[in-house]
Every structure is written in C-alpha cells, then in structure tokens.
Amino acid sequence: MPDADSARATAREAIALLTGAAGFTEHRPPPRPLPPDGPLGWAGYDAARERASARTGEEESVVYGTGVVGDRACVLLSFEFGFLGGSLGRNTGDRLAAAYELALTRRLPLLALVATGGSRMQEGMVALTQLQRVAAASTRLRAAGLPQIAVVRDPTTGGGWATVGAGADVVLALPGAQVGFAGSRVRPPDADPSAYSAEGQFAAGQVDAVVPADELAAAVTQWLRALGPHEDLPAAPVPRALPTAGAEPTAGAGTGSTAGVSTAAGATPSGAGTGSTAGVSTGAGAGTASAAGGGAVAPLPETGREAVARARDPRRPRAEAYLADYFAVRLPLHGDRSGATDPGLLCGLGLRADGQPVAYVAQCGTPTRPAGYRAAARTVRLADRLGVPVLTLVDTPGAANDAEAERAGAGAAIADTFAAIAAARVPVTTLVIGEGGSGGALALAAPDNTHLTVDSYFSVIAPELAAAILKRPPSETGATADQLRLRPQDLVDLGFARSIAG
C-alpha cells in the first residue's frame, strides 16, 4: 500500500499488503438490485456505476471477507476509492453491515481499510442513512467485546471517517493521508490544510499512530494480539521496584527545597507522549535492572518530609523506565478523542514477555491535564470491554490547576476517570512510583489493589498546600508532611495500599 505521495492502492492491494501469503476469502451479501438509476432515479447513475465497475473490476466500493494478518484471523473490509470515490450507497451499506455481522458471528476482530469521500450524492438520503446502519452494526460488535481497528488511507473523509474510521477502537493512519470529516470541496477556503491530514489528526489526539505502509502489517499484527478477543485473563502483575540511579537520595534532595520538602521536578521522561515509529515500542519486558540505570533499591523513608523529597528526586525511575521493564511490546493509544493530548500521561496496550496483554495508564510526574484523564478513561473502558487487565502507574503532584485546565473541564474529566476505574469489571493493578498528589492521583488508583515503591508518597494534598490551608507558615511544611502519614509504610498501615513493591 503506497503512502499518499504514490499511486493509491486498490482495495485488494490494501488487503494483500496485510494478509500476504495467508490469503483472503471474499464474502458477498445476498444480491439486492437497485431500481433503474438508483433509488432517486438519478439520470446517468447506472452508466456511472458501469464505468466504475469496468475501471476497477469491482461491483461496489467495498470488498470484505476473512483473512489472516500475521498469526491472527480477522474480518477485513476495504474501500475501493476508484469506485465512485469509495462512496457509501445502499449496496455499500449492505456490504458493511454484512462485514460487521460476519465478525460478530465468528467472534473475530474487524479490520477496516478505509478510503472514502463519504456518502454517495446520487442516492441522496438513502445513502446518508447507511451511516446509521454502520453505527448500529459497530455498536453490536462493541457490545460483544470484539475489537475494531481502522487503517485510514488517502482520502478518508465524510461519513466514512465519522463511522468506520473514527468509530474504531484503534485508528492507524498512513502518512500524508487526507483525514477529516470535511472533504476538500466542502471545507472553508481559508481552512488550515494540516488539520485535515493524518499528522494533524494525530496531533489533535484523533489518531493513535501514523504508520508507514511498509510497517503496517507488523503494527496491525501486534494490535490484533493485544486486543483479542480474550477470555479470563489474570490480573496484571505488580511491577517490580526499580532502583534509583546513582547515590541514594536524602531529605531535601531534588530542586528548590522549602523547609525540608523539595518542589516537584516535573520532568517528563524521554519518549513520553510521542508517536514512536509505527506506533509500536519495544522494551526489556523481562524485569531487567538496566532499565533504571543501575543502583540499588533504597530503604524506607524515616520521615514524611524524606518520603516527599525522594519522590521528587529527578534521579528516581519514572514511568518510561517502568513500562520498558514491564513490557516486551507497547502499543500507544494517543489522545482523548476530543481534540487534545497530554504528553505527561502514557496510555496504551502492551504485551509482556509471555504474551499476556495488559492495558496501561501511566503518569509521568507532571500535573495531569484534562486530556490525560479523558485518555485514561478511554483506555480503561476499552480494556474493560475487551477483557484486558489494567495497570496504572501513579506519579503526579496533582491535577493541572491552571485556568486553561478549568476551561477544558478538569473536574468532569477527573470524575469520568474515577467512574471508569470504579466500573471496571477487569482487574486493575496500581503501582505508585512517585508522587501521589491528592485526587488527581487517586483517580487512577485501584481501590483494593494499590501498591507503592519505597520512593513514593500519597497525600490528601501536597504538604505545601496542606500547610497553606491550615494557615501554617512555610517553615512548618516539613512537620506537616510528617503529620500527614504519607510514607509508603504509613499507607500500608492505614489500609490504603496492599504492599510495598520490592
């Protein structure tokens, strides 16, 4: 399948790129002839269809059937853009509905290779209502716990993007593809063209990864392995504690200490929130100490102020190190699907060295923004629907509290994350790896399965803010940290956490 600057691939070429020698078995719905010139009697419509068929060798704008990608069976549907711009008419709707039903009947994932200009003008409202059929079919598949992956090709616009494309659980895009609800002929003349590109949609959190064509088969294979369907998967194991690089931290370590409690470094780890090649990253995945740069796990902190200082020490391992140590393969889910991203929160699905899939949500030590909470809730709900256990890594001084965060709906986003964790039927495992700052951290914590590292703390609010609320001078911040009983061992004694990871 060539990238956007090359000739467009046909529907069957797109399928062959993914199935290779494994092949593809085409299915067709029962024939349902259209009236002359279609449901509207549009003059010349039959002739246009005949020309499209002669040019492409296809009977309609969608081809569907079963195939194997890598080692995973799935139902594939692929749009033929050469057939009337890949547009959706009544017969296209028949094929799309049949593809979803085939996936439902055989309990297979659905893989859609999309290239469409939207609804077919020559069929009017009959064409437009096919979007409702697709939405209903997609909803039935979702309710059955079966995953949907969309690969959006050039172009993917209109109702095809708003249903088959953007409605999928995971959206991958080819580089340079035109992607957006508004096609090139109907958008404002002064519109920024980058907003309607694969890369622009990725930046806006609407696409999970932009994948070059020669890496697509490998990426889709890994996604199919991670998404399932699965049955009776065990809970995500608690990650092992990673050592702090270099010398052990002491009370006051970190930056800008005030009364024995350091202020948050707020460093984002290398690779946090970035789109890796093909949307797939690999890690040690076997518990290797090298992920944290060596050193030894420190003893428990003696005081609350020491616990806070150690959690804020920039030398301690962050989310990226833990994820690299835990997973052999990571598949990022990118964005909140509402137009924003948070580079300080990593979400996705991963495969451990033994092949077990686990969904992950990991804070990176920065104040979590509303987009991060929405992405977290999206990830937890997807995992819950597919029966995949969840791992959360908690590390934030708290939720972002600036005016922009409030305008972006911080409260509602945090509430939705609390609700997603509370409603999850799959097991959720939490490891607090650094700062546990108030409700912004608690929203990602499993109520009955939270664990801590020795260089972490959890508090009703940051000690500095607690002192301010209690009208204490800054000089009493350290004493306040001690009183809050926020050390790892305190949190186990209080019943908040189950264990301290070793």
Coordinates of C-alpha atoms in Angstrom, one line a residue:
M1 CA 0.0 0.0 0.0
P2 CA 1.9 3.1 -1.1
D3 CA 2.0 6.3 1.0
A4 CA 0.0 9.3 0.0
D5 CA 2.5 10.6 -2.5
S6 CA 2.3 7.5 -4.6
A7 CA -0.5 6.0 -6.6
R8 CA -3.4 4.9 -4.4
A9 CA -3.6 1.2 -3.6
T10 CA -6.8 -0.6 -4.7
A11 CA -9.0 -2.3 -2.1
R12 CA -7.5 -5.7 -2.9
E13 CA -3.9 -4.4 -2.8
A14 CA -4.5 -2.9 0.6
I15 CA -5.8 -6.3 1.8
A16 CA -2.9 -8.2 0.2
L17 CA -0.4 -5.9 1.9
L18 CA -1.7 -7.1 5.3
T19 CA -2.6 -10.7 4.6
G20 CA 0.3 -11.6 2.3
A21 CA 0.6 -15.3 1.5
A22 CA -2.0 -16.2 4.1
G23 CA -4.6 -15.0 1.6
F24 CA -8.1 -13.6 1.8
T25 CA -11.5 -15.2 1.4
E26 CA -14.0 -12.8 -0.1
H27 CA -17.6 -12.8 1.0
R28 CA -20.6 -11.2 -0.6
P29 CA -24.1 -10.3 0.7
P30 CA -27.2 -11.6 -1.0
P31 CA -27.8 -9.5 -4.2
R32 CA -30.3 -6.7 -3.9
P33 CA -30.6 -4.9 -7.2
L34 CA -31.2 -1.2 -7.3
P35 CA -34.0 0.3 -9.3
P36 CA -33.1 1.9 -12.6
D37 CA -30.6 4.8 -12.0
G38 CA -30.8 4.1 -8.2
P39 CA -33.4 5.0 -5.6
L40 CA -33.7 8.6 -6.8
G41 CA -33.8 7.8 -10.5
W42 CA -30.7 9.9 -10.9
A43 CA -30.1 10.2 -14.7
G44 CA -26.8 8.6 -15.7
Y45 CA -26.2 6.8 -12.4
D46 CA -26.4 3.3 -13.9
A47 CA -23.9 4.3 -16.5
A48 CA -21.6 5.8 -13.9
R49 CA -21.7 2.6 -11.9
E50 CA -20.9 0.6 -15.0
R51 CA -17.9 2.7 -15.8
A52 CA -16.6 2.4 -12.2
S53 CA -17.0 -1.3 -12.4
A54 CA -15.2 -1.6 -15.7
R55 CA -12.4 0.6 -14.4
T56 CA -11.9 -1.2 -11.1
G57 CA -13.2 -4.7 -11.6
E58 CA -15.4 -4.3 -8.6
E59 CA -19.2 -4.5 -8.2
E60 CA -19.2 -1.9 -5.3
S61 CA -17.0 0.4 -3.3
V62 CA -16.3 -2.1 -0.5
V63 CA -14.7 -5.6 -0.6
Y64 CA -15.0 -7.7 2.6
G65 CA -14.2 -11.2 3.8
T66 CA -12.0 -13.2 6.2
G67 CA -8.2 -13.4 6.3
V68 CA -5.1 -13.8 8.5
V69 CA -2.8 -10.9 9.4
G70 CA 0.4 -12.2 10.9
D71 CA -0.9 -15.1 13.0
R72 CA -4.4 -13.6 13.7
A73 CA -7.6 -14.3 11.9
C74 CA -9.9 -11.4 11.4
V75 CA -12.6 -9.9 9.2
L76 CA -11.3 -7.4 6.7
L77 CA -13.2 -4.7 4.8
S78 CA -11.5 -2.5 2.3
F79 CA -12.8 0.5 0.4
E80 CA -12.2 0.9 -3.3
F81 CA -11.7 4.6 -3.9
G82 CA -11.7 4.1 -7.7
F83 CA -15.3 3.1 -7.5
L84 CA -17.1 6.4 -7.3
G85 CA -14.7 7.8 -4.8
G86 CA -15.2 4.9 -2.3
S87 CA -18.6 6.5 -1.6
L88 CA -21.3 4.8 0.5
G89 CA -24.6 3.9 -1.1
R90 CA -27.3 1.4 -0.2
N91 CA -25.3 -1.6 -1.6
T92 CA -22.2 -0.4 0.2
G93 CA -24.2 -0.3 3.4
D94 CA -25.3 -3.9 2.7
R95 CA -21.6 -5.0 2.5
L96 CA -20.5 -3.0 5.5
A97 CA -23.3 -4.4 7.6
A98 CA -22.6 -7.9 6.4
A99 CA -18.9 -7.5 7.3
Y100 CA -19.7 -6.5 10.9
E101 CA -22.2 -9.3 11.2
L102 CA -19.6 -11.8 9.9
A103 CA -17.2 -10.6 12.6
L104 CA -19.9 -10.9 15.2
T105 CA -21.0 -14.4 14.1
R106 CA -17.4 -15.8 14.0
R107 CA -16.2 -13.7 17.0
L108 CA -13.4 -12.2 15.1
P109 CA -11.9 -8.7 15.2
L110 CA -12.8 -6.3 12.5
L111 CA -10.1 -4.6 10.5
A112 CA -11.3 -1.7 8.2
L113 CA -9.1 -0.3 5.5
V114 CA -10.8 3.0 4.8
A115 CA -10.5 5.3 1.7
T116 CA -13.8 7.1 1.0
G117 CA -15.2 10.5 0.1
G118 CA -18.3 9.9 2.2
S119 CA -22.0 9.4 1.2
R120 CA -23.0 8.9 -2.5
M121 CA -24.8 12.0 -3.8
Q122 CA -26.7 10.1 -6.5
E123 CA -28.6 8.1 -3.8
G124 CA -29.4 11.1 -1.5
M125 CA -30.9 10.3 1.9
V126 CA -30.8 6.6 1.1
A127 CA -27.0 6.9 1.0
L128 CA -26.8 9.0 4.1
T129 CA -28.8 6.7 6.3
Q130 CA -26.2 3.9 5.7
L131 CA -24.2 5.7 8.3
Q132 CA -26.9 4.8 10.9
R133 CA -26.6 1.1 9.7
V134 CA -22.9 1.2 10.2
A135 CA -23.1 2.8 13.6
A136 CA -25.7 0.2 14.8
A137 CA -23.5 -2.7 13.5
S138 CA -20.4 -1.3 15.2
T139 CA -22.3 -0.9 18.4
R140 CA -23.4 -4.6 18.3
L141 CA -19.8 -5.6 17.8
R142 CA -18.6 -3.4 20.6
A143 CA -21.3 -4.9 23.0
A144 CA -20.0 -8.4 22.1
G145 CA -16.5 -7.5 23.3
L146 CA -14.9 -7.7 19.8
P147 CA -12.3 -5.1 18.8
Q148 CA -12.3 -2.8 15.8
I149 CA -9.2 -1.4 14.1
A150 CA -9.3 1.2 11.3
V151 CA -6.5 2.0 8.9
V152 CA -7.3 5.3 7.3
R153 CA -5.9 5.7 3.8
D154 CA -5.9 8.6 1.4
P155 CA -8.5 10.1 1.5
T156 CA -10.8 9.3 4.4
T157 CA -13.5 11.9 4.8
G158 CA -17.2 12.5 5.4
G159 CA -19.4 9.9 6.9
G160 CA -16.9 7.1 6.3
W161 CA -14.4 8.8 8.6
A162 CA -17.2 9.6 11.2
T163 CA -18.3 6.0 11.4
V164 CA -16.0 3.2 10.2
G165 CA -12.8 5.3 10.8
A166 CA -13.1 7.4 13.9
G167 CA -15.6 5.0 15.4
A168 CA -13.0 2.2 15.7
D169 CA -11.3 1.3 18.9
V170 CA -7.8 1.9 17.4
V171 CA -7.2 4.3 14.5
L172 CA -4.0 4.0 12.5
A173 CA -3.3 6.3 9.5
L174 CA -1.0 6.3 6.5
P175 CA 1.5 9.2 6.3
G176 CA 0.2 12.2 4.3
A177 CA -3.4 10.8 4.1
Q178 CA -6.2 13.3 3.9
V179 CA -8.3 12.6 7.0
G180 CA -11.3 14.6 8.3
F181 CA -15.0 15.0 8.3
A182 CA -14.9 17.8 5.8
G183 CA -13.7 16.9 2.4
S184 CA -11.5 19.2 0.3
R185 CA -14.5 20.5 -1.7
V186 CA -16.7 21.4 1.3
R187 CA -14.4 23.0 3.8
P188 CA -13.8 26.7 4.2
P189 CA -11.5 28.1 1.6
D190 CA -9.1 29.5 4.2
A191 CA -9.0 26.3 6.4
D192 CA -5.6 25.1 7.5
P193 CA -5.0 22.0 5.4
S194 CA -2.8 20.4 8.0
A195 CA -5.9 20.0 10.2
Y196 CA -7.2 17.6 7.6
S197 CA -4.1 15.4 7.4
A198 CA -3.1 12.2 9.2
E199 CA -0.4 14.1 11.0
G200 CA -2.8 16.9 12.0
Q201 CA -5.3 14.4 13.4
F202 CA -2.6 12.7 15.3
A203 CA -1.5 16.0 16.8
A204 CA -5.2 16.6 17.8
G205 CA -5.5 13.2 19.5
Q206 CA -7.8 11.7 16.9
V207 CA -5.4 9.1 15.5
D208 CA -3.4 6.7 17.6
A209 CA -0.4 6.3 15.3
V210 CA 0.8 7.4 11.8
V211 CA 2.3 4.2 10.3
P212 CA 4.3 3.9 7.1
A213 CA 2.9 1.4 4.7
D214 CA 5.9 -1.0 5.0
E215 CA 5.4 -1.2 8.8
L216 CA 1.7 -1.6 8.7
A217 CA 1.4 -5.4 8.7
A218 CA 3.7 -5.7 11.7
A219 CA 1.8 -3.0 13.6
V220 CA -1.6 -4.4 12.9
T221 CA -0.4 -7.9 13.9
Q222 CA 0.7 -6.6 17.3
W223 CA -2.6 -4.8 17.8
L224 CA -4.6 -7.9 17.0
R225 CA -2.6 -9.9 19.5
A226 CA -3.2 -7.3 22.2
L227 CA -6.8 -6.6 21.6
G228 CA -8.0 -10.2 21.3
P229 CA -10.7 -11.3 21.8
H230 CA -9.5 -12.8 25.1
E231 CA -11.1 -14.9 27.9
D232 CA -10.3 -15.0 31.6
L233 CA -7.0 -13.1 31.6
P234 CA -5.3 -12.8 35.0
A235 CA -4.7 -9.5 36.8
A236 CA -1.7 -7.5 35.7
P237 CA 1.3 -8.5 38.0
V238 CA 2.7 -5.7 40.2
P239 CA 5.8 -4.3 38.5
R240 CA 9.0 -4.9 40.4
A241 CA 10.6 -1.8 42.0
L242 CA 13.4 -0.3 40.0
P243 CA 16.4 1.2 41.7
T244 CA 17.3 4.8 41.7
A245 CA 20.3 5.7 39.6
G246 CA 23.4 6.9 41.4
A247 CA 23.6 7.7 45.1
E248 CA 20.6 7.3 47.4
P249 CA 18.5 10.5 47.8
T250 CA 18.4 12.2 51.1
A251 CA 15.8 14.5 52.6
G252 CA 15.9 17.7 50.7
A253 CA 17.1 16.1 47.5
G254 CA 15.6 17.5 44.3
T255 CA 15.1 21.1 43.4
G256 CA 14.1 24.2 45.3
S257 CA 13.6 22.6 48.8
T258 CA 11.4 24.5 51.2
A259 CA 11.5 23.6 54.9
G260 CA 12.9 20.2 54.1
V261 CA 10.4 19.4 51.3
S262 CA 11.5 19.8 47.7
T263 CA 9.4 21.2 45.0
A264 CA 8.4 18.9 42.1
A265 CA 11.0 18.5 39.4
G266 CA 8.2 17.9 36.9
A267 CA 10.4 16.2 34.4
T268 CA 8.8 14.4 31.5
P269 CA 10.7 11.2 30.6
S270 CA 12.2 10.7 27.2
G271 CA 9.6 9.5 24.8
A272 CA 6.6 10.5 26.9
G273 CA 3.6 11.3 24.8
T274 CA 5.5 10.9 21.5
G275 CA 4.4 8.9 18.5
S276 CA 7.0 6.2 18.0
T277 CA 7.6 4.6 14.6
A278 CA 4.6 2.6 13.6
G279 CA 3.1 3.3 17.0
V280 CA 4.9 0.3 18.4
S281 CA 7.7 0.4 21.0
T282 CA 9.7 -2.4 22.4
G283 CA 11.2 -2.8 25.9
A284 CA 13.1 -5.2 28.0
G285 CA 9.9 -6.8 29.2
A286 CA 11.7 -9.3 31.4
G287 CA 12.5 -7.4 34.6
T288 CA 16.0 -6.2 33.8
A289 CA 17.6 -3.8 36.2
S290 CA 19.2 -1.9 33.3
A291 CA 16.0 -0.1 32.6
A292 CA 16.6 2.2 35.6
G293 CA 20.3 2.7 35.0
G294 CA 21.6 0.6 37.9
G295 CA 21.9 1.2 41.6
A296 CA 20.0 -0.3 44.5
V297 CA 16.5 0.0 45.9
A298 CA 16.7 2.4 48.9
P299 CA 15.4 1.6 52.4
L300 CA 12.1 3.0 53.5
P301 CA 12.0 6.8 54.3
E302 CA 12.2 7.7 58.0
T303 CA 10.0 10.8 57.9
G304 CA 7.3 12.2 55.8
R305 CA 9.5 15.0 54.5
E306 CA 12.1 12.5 53.4
A307 CA 9.4 10.5 51.5
V308 CA 8.3 13.6 49.6
A309 CA 11.9 14.6 48.8
R310 CA 12.7 11.1 47.5
A311 CA 9.5 11.0 45.4
R312 CA 10.6 14.4 43.8
D313 CA 14.2 13.3 43.2
P314 CA 14.8 13.6 39.5
R315 CA 17.1 10.5 39.7
R316 CA 14.4 8.1 40.6
P317 CA 12.9 5.9 37.8
R318 CA 9.9 7.3 36.0
A319 CA 7.0 5.8 34.1
E320 CA 9.0 5.3 30.9
A321 CA 11.6 3.1 32.7
Y322 CA 8.8 1.0 34.4
L323 CA 6.9 0.5 31.2
A324 CA 10.1 -0.5 29.3
D325 CA 11.0 -3.0 32.1
Y326 CA 7.4 -4.4 32.2
F327 CA 6.5 -4.9 28.6
A328 CA 8.1 -6.5 25.6
V329 CA 5.9 -4.5 23.2
R330 CA 3.9 -1.3 23.8
L331 CA 1.2 0.0 21.5
P332 CA 0.3 3.6 22.4
L333 CA -3.3 4.9 22.5
H334 CA -2.9 8.5 21.6
G335 CA -5.2 11.4 22.6
D336 CA -8.6 12.0 24.2
R337 CA -10.7 11.9 21.0
S338 CA -11.9 15.4 22.0
G339 CA -9.1 17.4 20.2
A340 CA -6.3 17.3 22.8
T341 CA -3.4 15.3 24.2
D342 CA -1.4 15.3 27.4
P343 CA 2.3 14.4 26.9
G344 CA 2.5 13.7 30.7
L345 CA 0.3 10.7 30.5
L346 CA 1.0 7.5 28.6
C347 CA -1.8 5.1 27.6
G348 CA -2.0 2.0 25.5
L349 CA -1.9 -1.7 25.4
G350 CA 1.2 -3.8 25.9
L351 CA 2.4 -7.4 25.5
R352 CA 4.5 -8.9 28.3
A353 CA 7.4 -11.3 27.5
D354 CA 5.0 -14.3 28.0
G355 CA 2.5 -12.7 25.5
Q356 CA 0.0 -11.6 28.1
P357 CA -1.8 -8.3 27.1
V358 CA -2.1 -5.6 29.7
A359 CA -3.6 -2.1 29.2
Y360 CA -1.6 0.7 30.9
V361 CA -2.1 4.2 32.0
A362 CA 1.0 5.9 33.4
Q363 CA 1.5 9.4 34.8
C364 CA 4.9 10.9 34.1
G365 CA 5.4 13.1 37.1
T366 CA 3.7 16.2 35.7
P367 CA 0.3 17.7 36.6
T368 CA -2.2 15.7 34.7
R369 CA -4.3 17.7 32.3
P370 CA -8.0 17.1 31.4
A371 CA -7.0 15.5 28.1
G372 CA -4.9 13.0 30.1
Y373 CA -7.8 12.0 32.3
R374 CA -10.0 11.6 29.2
A375 CA -7.4 9.4 27.5
A376 CA -7.1 7.4 30.7
A377 CA -10.9 6.8 30.9
R378 CA -10.9 5.8 27.3
T379 CA -8.2 3.3 27.8
V380 CA -9.7 1.7 30.9
R381 CA -13.1 1.4 29.3
L382 CA -11.6 -0.2 26.1
A383 CA -9.7 -2.7 28.2
D384 CA -12.8 -3.5 30.3
R385 CA -14.9 -4.1 27.2
L386 CA -12.2 -6.4 25.7
G387 CA -11.4 -8.3 29.0
V388 CA -7.9 -7.0 29.2
P389 CA -6.4 -6.3 32.7
V390 CA -5.2 -2.8 33.5
L391 CA -2.0 -1.5 35.1
T392 CA -1.9 2.1 36.3
L393 CA 1.3 3.9 37.4
V394 CA 0.6 6.9 39.6
D395 CA 3.1 9.8 39.7
T396 CA 1.7 13.3 39.7
P397 CA 1.9 16.3 42.1
G398 CA -1.8 16.7 41.3
A399 CA -4.2 17.6 38.6
A400 CA -3.4 20.6 36.5
N401 CA -5.0 23.6 38.2
D402 CA -4.4 26.5 35.7
A403 CA -7.2 28.4 34.1
E404 CA -6.9 26.6 30.8
A405 CA -7.3 23.2 32.6
E406 CA -10.5 24.5 34.3
R407 CA -11.9 25.7 30.9
A408 CA -11.0 22.3 29.4
G409 CA -13.2 20.6 32.1
A410 CA -10.7 19.3 34.7
G411 CA -13.4 18.4 37.2
A412 CA -15.5 16.4 34.7
A413 CA -12.5 14.7 33.3
I414 CA -11.3 13.6 36.7
A415 CA -14.8 12.4 37.6
D416 CA -15.0 10.4 34.5
T417 CA -11.7 8.7 35.3
F418 CA -12.9 7.8 38.8
A419 CA -16.1 6.4 37.2
A420 CA -14.1 4.3 34.7
I421 CA -12.0 2.7 37.4
A422 CA -14.9 2.1 39.7
A423 CA -17.0 0.5 36.9
A424 CA -14.2 -1.7 35.6
R425 CA -15.0 -5.5 35.7
V426 CA -11.4 -6.4 34.7
P427 CA -8.8 -6.4 37.5
V428 CA -6.9 -3.1 37.9
T429 CA -3.4 -3.0 39.4
T430 CA -1.9 0.2 40.6
L431 CA 1.7 1.0 41.5
V432 CA 2.5 4.4 42.9
I433 CA 6.0 5.1 41.6
G434 CA 6.5 8.7 42.8
E435 CA 4.2 11.5 43.9
G436 CA 0.6 10.7 44.8
G437 CA -0.8 14.2 44.8
S438 CA -4.4 14.3 46.0
G439 CA -7.5 13.5 43.9
G440 CA -5.5 13.9 40.6
A441 CA -3.5 10.9 41.6
L442 CA -6.3 8.9 43.4
A443 CA -8.4 9.0 40.2
L444 CA -6.0 6.4 38.7
A445 CA -5.6 4.2 41.8
A446 CA -7.3 0.8 42.2
P447 CA -9.4 0.9 45.4
D448 CA -8.4 -2.6 46.5
N449 CA -5.2 -3.3 44.6
T450 CA -2.7 -0.4 45.1
H451 CA 1.0 -0.9 45.8
L452 CA 3.8 1.5 46.4
T453 CA 7.5 1.8 45.8
V454 CA 9.9 3.0 48.5
D455 CA 10.4 6.3 46.8
S456 CA 6.8 7.3 46.7
Y457 CA 4.2 9.0 48.8
F458 CA 0.5 9.6 48.7
S459 CA -1.3 12.5 50.4
V460 CA -4.6 14.2 50.7
I461 CA -2.8 17.2 49.2
A462 CA 0.8 18.3 48.7
P463 CA 2.4 19.2 52.1
E464 CA 3.0 22.8 51.0
L465 CA -0.7 23.3 50.1
A466 CA -1.8 21.5 53.3
A467 CA 0.2 23.9 55.4
A468 CA -1.3 26.8 53.5
I469 CA -4.8 25.5 54.0
L470 CA -4.1 25.1 57.7
K471 CA -2.7 28.7 57.8
R472 CA 0.8 27.4 58.8
P473 CA 3.9 29.3 57.9
P474 CA 6.2 27.7 55.2
S475 CA 8.7 26.8 57.9
E476 CA 6.2 24.1 59.1
T477 CA 5.8 22.4 55.7
G478 CA 8.1 19.6 56.7
A479 CA 6.4 19.0 60.0
T480 CA 3.1 18.9 58.2
A481 CA 4.4 16.3 55.8
D482 CA 5.3 14.2 58.8
Q483 CA 1.8 14.6 60.3
L484 CA 0.1 13.5 57.1
R485 CA 1.4 10.0 57.4
L486 CA 2.1 9.8 53.7
R487 CA 5.1 7.4 53.7
P488 CA 4.7 4.1 52.0
Q489 CA 4.7 2.2 55.3
D490 CA 2.1 4.6 56.7
L491 CA -0.1 4.0 53.7
V492 CA 0.1 0.2 54.1
D493 CA -0.7 0.6 57.9
L494 CA -3.7 2.8 57.0
G495 CA -5.1 0.2 54.7
F496 CA -4.8 2.3 51.6
A497 CA -2.1 0.2 50.0
R498 CA -1.6 -3.6 49.9
S499 CA 2.2 -3.8 49.8
I500 CA 5.5 -2.0 49.1
A501 CA 7.0 -3.4 45.9
G502 CA 10.4 -5.0 46.3

